[in-house]
mmCIF file of C-alpha atoms and ligand atoms in Angstrom:
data_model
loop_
_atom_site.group_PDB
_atom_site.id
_atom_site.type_symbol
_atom_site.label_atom_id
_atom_site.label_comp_id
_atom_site.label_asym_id
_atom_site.label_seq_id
_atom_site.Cartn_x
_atom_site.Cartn_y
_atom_site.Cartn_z
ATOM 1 C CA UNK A 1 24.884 3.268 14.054
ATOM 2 C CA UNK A 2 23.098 1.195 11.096
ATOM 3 C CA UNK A 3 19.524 2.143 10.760
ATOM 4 C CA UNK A 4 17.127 -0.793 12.090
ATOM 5 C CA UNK A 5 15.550 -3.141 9.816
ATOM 6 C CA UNK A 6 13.190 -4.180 11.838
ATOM 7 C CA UNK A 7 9.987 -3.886 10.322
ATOM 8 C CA UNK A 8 7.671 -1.202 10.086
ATOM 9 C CA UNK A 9 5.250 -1.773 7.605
ATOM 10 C CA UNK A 10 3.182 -5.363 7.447
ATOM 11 C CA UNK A 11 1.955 -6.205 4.290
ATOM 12 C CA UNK A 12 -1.048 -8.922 4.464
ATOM 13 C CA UNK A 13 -2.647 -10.415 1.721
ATOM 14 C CA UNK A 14 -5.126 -12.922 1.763
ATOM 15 C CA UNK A 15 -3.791 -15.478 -0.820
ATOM 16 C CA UNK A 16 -0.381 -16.301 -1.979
ATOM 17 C CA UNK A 17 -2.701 -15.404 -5.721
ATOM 18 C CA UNK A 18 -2.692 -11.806 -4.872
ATOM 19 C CA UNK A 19 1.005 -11.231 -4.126
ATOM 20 C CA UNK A 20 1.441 -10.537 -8.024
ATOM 21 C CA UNK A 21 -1.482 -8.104 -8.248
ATOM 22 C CA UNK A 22 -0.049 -6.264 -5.137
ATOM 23 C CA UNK A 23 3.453 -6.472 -5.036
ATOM 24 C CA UNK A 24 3.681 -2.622 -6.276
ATOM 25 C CA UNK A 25 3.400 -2.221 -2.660
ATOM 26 C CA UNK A 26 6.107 -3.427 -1.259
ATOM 27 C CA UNK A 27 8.626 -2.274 -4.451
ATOM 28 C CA UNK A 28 7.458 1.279 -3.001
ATOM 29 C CA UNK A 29 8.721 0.497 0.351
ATOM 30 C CA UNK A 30 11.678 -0.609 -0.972
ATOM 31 C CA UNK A 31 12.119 2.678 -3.069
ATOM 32 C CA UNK A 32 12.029 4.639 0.554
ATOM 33 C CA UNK A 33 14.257 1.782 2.160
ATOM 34 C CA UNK A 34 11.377 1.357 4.464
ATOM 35 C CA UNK A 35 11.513 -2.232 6.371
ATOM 36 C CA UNK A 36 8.583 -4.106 6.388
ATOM 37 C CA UNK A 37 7.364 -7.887 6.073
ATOM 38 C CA UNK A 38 4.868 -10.019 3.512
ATOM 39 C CA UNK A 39 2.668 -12.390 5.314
ATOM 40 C CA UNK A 40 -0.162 -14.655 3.859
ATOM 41 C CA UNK A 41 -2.807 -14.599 6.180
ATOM 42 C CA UNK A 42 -6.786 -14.562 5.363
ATOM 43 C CA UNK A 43 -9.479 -13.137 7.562
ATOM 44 C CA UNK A 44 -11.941 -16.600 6.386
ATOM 45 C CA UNK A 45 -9.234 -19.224 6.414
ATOM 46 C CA UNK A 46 -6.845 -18.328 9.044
ATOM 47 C CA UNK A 47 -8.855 -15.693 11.312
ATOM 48 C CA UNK A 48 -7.181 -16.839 14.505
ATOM 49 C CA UNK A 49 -3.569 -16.074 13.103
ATOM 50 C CA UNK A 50 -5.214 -12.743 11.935
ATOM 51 C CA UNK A 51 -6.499 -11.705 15.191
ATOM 52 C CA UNK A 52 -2.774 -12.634 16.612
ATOM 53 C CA UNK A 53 -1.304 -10.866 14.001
ATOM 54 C CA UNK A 54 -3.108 -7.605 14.181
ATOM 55 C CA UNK A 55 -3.178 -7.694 18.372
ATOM 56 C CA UNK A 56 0.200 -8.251 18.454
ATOM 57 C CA UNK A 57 1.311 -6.073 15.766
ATOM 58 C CA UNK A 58 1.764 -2.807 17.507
ATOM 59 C CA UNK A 59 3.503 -4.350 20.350
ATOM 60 C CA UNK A 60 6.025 -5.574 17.346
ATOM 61 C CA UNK A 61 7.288 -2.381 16.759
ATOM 62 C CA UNK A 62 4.780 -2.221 13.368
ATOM 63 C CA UNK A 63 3.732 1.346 12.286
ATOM 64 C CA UNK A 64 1.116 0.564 9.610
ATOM 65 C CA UNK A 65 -0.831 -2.145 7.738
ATOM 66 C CA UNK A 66 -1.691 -3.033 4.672
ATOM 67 C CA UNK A 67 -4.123 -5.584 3.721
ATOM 68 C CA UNK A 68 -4.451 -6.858 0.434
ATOM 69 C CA UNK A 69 -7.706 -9.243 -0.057
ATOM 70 C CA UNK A 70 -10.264 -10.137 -3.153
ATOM 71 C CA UNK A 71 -13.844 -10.831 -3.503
ATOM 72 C CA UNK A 72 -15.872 -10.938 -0.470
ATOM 73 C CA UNK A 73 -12.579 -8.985 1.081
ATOM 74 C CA UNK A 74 -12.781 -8.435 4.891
ATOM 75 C CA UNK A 75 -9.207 -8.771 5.831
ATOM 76 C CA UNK A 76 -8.343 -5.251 6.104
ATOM 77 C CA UNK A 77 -11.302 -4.682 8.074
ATOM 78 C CA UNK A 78 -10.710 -7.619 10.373
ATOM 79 C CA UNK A 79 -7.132 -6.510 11.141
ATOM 80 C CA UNK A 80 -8.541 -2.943 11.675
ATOM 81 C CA UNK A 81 -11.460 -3.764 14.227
ATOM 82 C CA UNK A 82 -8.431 -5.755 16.345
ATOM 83 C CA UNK A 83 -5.561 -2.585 16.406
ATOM 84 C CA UNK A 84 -5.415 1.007 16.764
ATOM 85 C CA UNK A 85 -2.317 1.235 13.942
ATOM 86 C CA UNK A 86 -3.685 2.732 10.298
ATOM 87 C CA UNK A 87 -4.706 0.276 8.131
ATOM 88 C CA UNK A 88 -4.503 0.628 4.375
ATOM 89 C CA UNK A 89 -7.265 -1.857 2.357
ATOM 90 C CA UNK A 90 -5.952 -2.770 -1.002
ATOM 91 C CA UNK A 91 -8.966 -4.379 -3.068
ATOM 92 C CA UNK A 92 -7.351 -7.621 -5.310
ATOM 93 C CA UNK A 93 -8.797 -7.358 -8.650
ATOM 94 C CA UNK A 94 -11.134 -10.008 -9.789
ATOM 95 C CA UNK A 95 -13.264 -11.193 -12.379
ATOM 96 C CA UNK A 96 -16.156 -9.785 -10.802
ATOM 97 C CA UNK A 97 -16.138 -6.281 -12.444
ATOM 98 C CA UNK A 98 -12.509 -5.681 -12.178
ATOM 99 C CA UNK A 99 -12.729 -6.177 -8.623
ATOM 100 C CA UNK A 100 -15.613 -4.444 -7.865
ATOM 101 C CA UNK A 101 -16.984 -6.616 -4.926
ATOM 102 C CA UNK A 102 -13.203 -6.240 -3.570
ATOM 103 C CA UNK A 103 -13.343 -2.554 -3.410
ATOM 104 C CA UNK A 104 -16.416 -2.467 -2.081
ATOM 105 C CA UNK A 105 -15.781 -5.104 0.585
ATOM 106 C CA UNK A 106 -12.866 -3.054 1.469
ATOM 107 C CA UNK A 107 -14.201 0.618 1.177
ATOM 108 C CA UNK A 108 -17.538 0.436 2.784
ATOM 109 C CA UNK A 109 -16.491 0.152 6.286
ATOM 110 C CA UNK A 110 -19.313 0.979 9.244
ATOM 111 C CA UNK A 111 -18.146 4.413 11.282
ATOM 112 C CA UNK A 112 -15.772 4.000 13.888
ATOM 113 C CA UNK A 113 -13.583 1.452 11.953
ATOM 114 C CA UNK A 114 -11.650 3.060 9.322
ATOM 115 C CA UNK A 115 -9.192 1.654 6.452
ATOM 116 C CA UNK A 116 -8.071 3.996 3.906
ATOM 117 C CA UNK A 117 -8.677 2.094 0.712
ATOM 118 C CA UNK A 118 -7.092 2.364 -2.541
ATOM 119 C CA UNK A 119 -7.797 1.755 -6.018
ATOM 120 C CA UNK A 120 -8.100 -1.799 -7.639
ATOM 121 C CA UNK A 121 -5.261 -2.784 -10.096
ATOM 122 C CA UNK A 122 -3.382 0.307 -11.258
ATOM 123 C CA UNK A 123 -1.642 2.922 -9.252
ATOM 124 C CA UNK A 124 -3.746 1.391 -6.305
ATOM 125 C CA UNK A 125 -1.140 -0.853 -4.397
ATOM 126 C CA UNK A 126 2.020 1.354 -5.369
ATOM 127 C CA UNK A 127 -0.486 3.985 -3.616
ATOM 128 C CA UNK A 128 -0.912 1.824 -1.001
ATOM 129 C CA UNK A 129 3.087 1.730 -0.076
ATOM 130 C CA UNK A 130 3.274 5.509 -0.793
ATOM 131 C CA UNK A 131 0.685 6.607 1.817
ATOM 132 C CA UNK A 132 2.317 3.931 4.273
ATOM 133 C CA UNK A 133 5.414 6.173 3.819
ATOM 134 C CA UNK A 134 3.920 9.155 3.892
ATOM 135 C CA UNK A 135 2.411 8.177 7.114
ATOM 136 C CA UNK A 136 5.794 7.134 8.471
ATOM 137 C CA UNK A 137 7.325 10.500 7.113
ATOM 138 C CA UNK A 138 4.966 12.235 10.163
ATOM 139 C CA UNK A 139 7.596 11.181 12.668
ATOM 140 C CA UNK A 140 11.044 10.787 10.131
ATOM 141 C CA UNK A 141 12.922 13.710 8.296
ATOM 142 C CA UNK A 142 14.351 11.395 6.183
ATOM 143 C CA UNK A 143 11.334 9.872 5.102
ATOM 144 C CA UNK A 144 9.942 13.685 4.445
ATOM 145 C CA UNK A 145 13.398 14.990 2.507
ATOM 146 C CA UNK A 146 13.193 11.605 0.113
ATOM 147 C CA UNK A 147 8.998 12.482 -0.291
ATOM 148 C CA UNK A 148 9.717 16.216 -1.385
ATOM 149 C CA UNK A 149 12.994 14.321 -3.327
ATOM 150 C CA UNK A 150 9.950 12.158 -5.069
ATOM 151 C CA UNK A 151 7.548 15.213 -5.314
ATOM 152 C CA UNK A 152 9.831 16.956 -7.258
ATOM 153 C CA UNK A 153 11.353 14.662 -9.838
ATOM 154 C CA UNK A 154 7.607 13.650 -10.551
ATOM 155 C CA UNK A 155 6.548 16.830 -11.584
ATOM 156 C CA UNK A 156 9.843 16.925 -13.251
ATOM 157 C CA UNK A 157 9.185 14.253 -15.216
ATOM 158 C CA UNK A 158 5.296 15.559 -16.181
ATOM 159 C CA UNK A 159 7.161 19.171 -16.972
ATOM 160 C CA UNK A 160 9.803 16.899 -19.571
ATOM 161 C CA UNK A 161 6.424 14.785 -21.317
ATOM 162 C CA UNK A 162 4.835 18.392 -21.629
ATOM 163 C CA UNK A 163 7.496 19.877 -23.886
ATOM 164 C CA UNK A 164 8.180 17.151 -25.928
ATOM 165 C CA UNK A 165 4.416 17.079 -26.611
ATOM 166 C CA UNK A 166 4.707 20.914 -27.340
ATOM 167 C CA UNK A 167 7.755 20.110 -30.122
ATOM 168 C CA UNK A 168 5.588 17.560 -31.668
ATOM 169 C CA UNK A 169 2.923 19.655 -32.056
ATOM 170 C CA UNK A 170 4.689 22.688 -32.862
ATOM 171 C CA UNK A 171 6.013 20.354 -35.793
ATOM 172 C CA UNK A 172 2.399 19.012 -36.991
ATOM 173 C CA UNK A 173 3.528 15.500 -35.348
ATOM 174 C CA UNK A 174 0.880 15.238 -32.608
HETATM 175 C C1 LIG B 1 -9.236 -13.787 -0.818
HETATM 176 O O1 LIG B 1 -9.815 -14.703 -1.670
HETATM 177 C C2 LIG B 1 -7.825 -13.633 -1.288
HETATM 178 O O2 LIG B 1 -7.375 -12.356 -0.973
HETATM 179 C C3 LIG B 1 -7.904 -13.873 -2.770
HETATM 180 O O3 LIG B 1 -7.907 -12.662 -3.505
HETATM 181 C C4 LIG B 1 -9.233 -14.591 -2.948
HETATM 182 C C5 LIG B 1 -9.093 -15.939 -3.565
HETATM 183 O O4 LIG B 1 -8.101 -16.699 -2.894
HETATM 184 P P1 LIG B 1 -7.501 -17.993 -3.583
HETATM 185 O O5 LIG B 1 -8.638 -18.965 -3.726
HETATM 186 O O6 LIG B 1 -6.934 -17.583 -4.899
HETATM 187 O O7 LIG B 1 -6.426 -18.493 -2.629
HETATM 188 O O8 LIG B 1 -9.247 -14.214 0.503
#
């Protein structure tokens, strides 16, 4: 039987803008073959389609959000205070400090509402689709055999950038 593609991961962002910035995301997904859809929805401009969204979410089969949102960013938070699914904030850099107000918008949640942030810009949103798998890889072997797959090769990888660093060295090139 075909695997489903319904989706499991939603990817919100709050501005059709930040779709470049965060896109890393969903390319992760896509490296896991995990399903998932890319909304536009913002907690200040649309907040009735994000309290739909995130109250119906769960019901749609979703596993895990993540919110992408910039400046005075409470979209992650919104969606959070309206489901019980993990939420992942990923703070949109800006010209404010690199996206300072972002993360901080996103990070600095009051207790009892909690959305794992990541980092602005960067590894942050390719972060933010790797912890959505890893979260998914709780309840699917699949998932887990492709992580340890990924886990591997990485340090693979590190181990191949490590030797020819040696050689260069060894050779007065470094
Ligand atoms: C936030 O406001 C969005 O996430 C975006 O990063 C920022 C600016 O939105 P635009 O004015 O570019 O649409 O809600």
């Amino acid at each position: 039987m075909p695997e489903s593609t319904a989706p499991l991961v939603g990817i919100v962002m709050g501005s059709d803008n930040d779709w470049p910035k965060i896109k890393a995301a969903a390319a992760a997904l896509d490296e896991f073959g995990v399903p998932h859809e890319v909304r536009v929805l913002s907690a200040h401009r649309t907040p009735e389609s994000v309290r739909q969204y995130a109250t119906m979410a769960a019901a749609r089969g979703l596993k895990v959000i993540v919110a992408a949102a910039g400046g005075a960013a409470h979209l992650a938070g919104v969606i959070a205070s309206h489901t019980t699914l993990p939420v992942i904030g990923v703070p949109v850099p800006t010209e404010l400090s690199g996206g300072l107000d972002s993360l901080l918008s996103i990070v600095q949640m009051p207790g009892d509402v909690p959305v794992a942030t990541v980092g602005v810009g960067g590894g942050g949103p390719r972060n933010a689709g790797l912890l959505a798998v890893q979260i998914l890889a709780l309840a699917n072997v699949g998932l887990q055999e492709k992580l340890n797959a990924f886990k591997h090769k990485l340090a693979e990888k590190v181990g191949k950038k490590d030797e020819t660093l040696q050689e260069s060295l060894r050779k007065g090139k470094g």
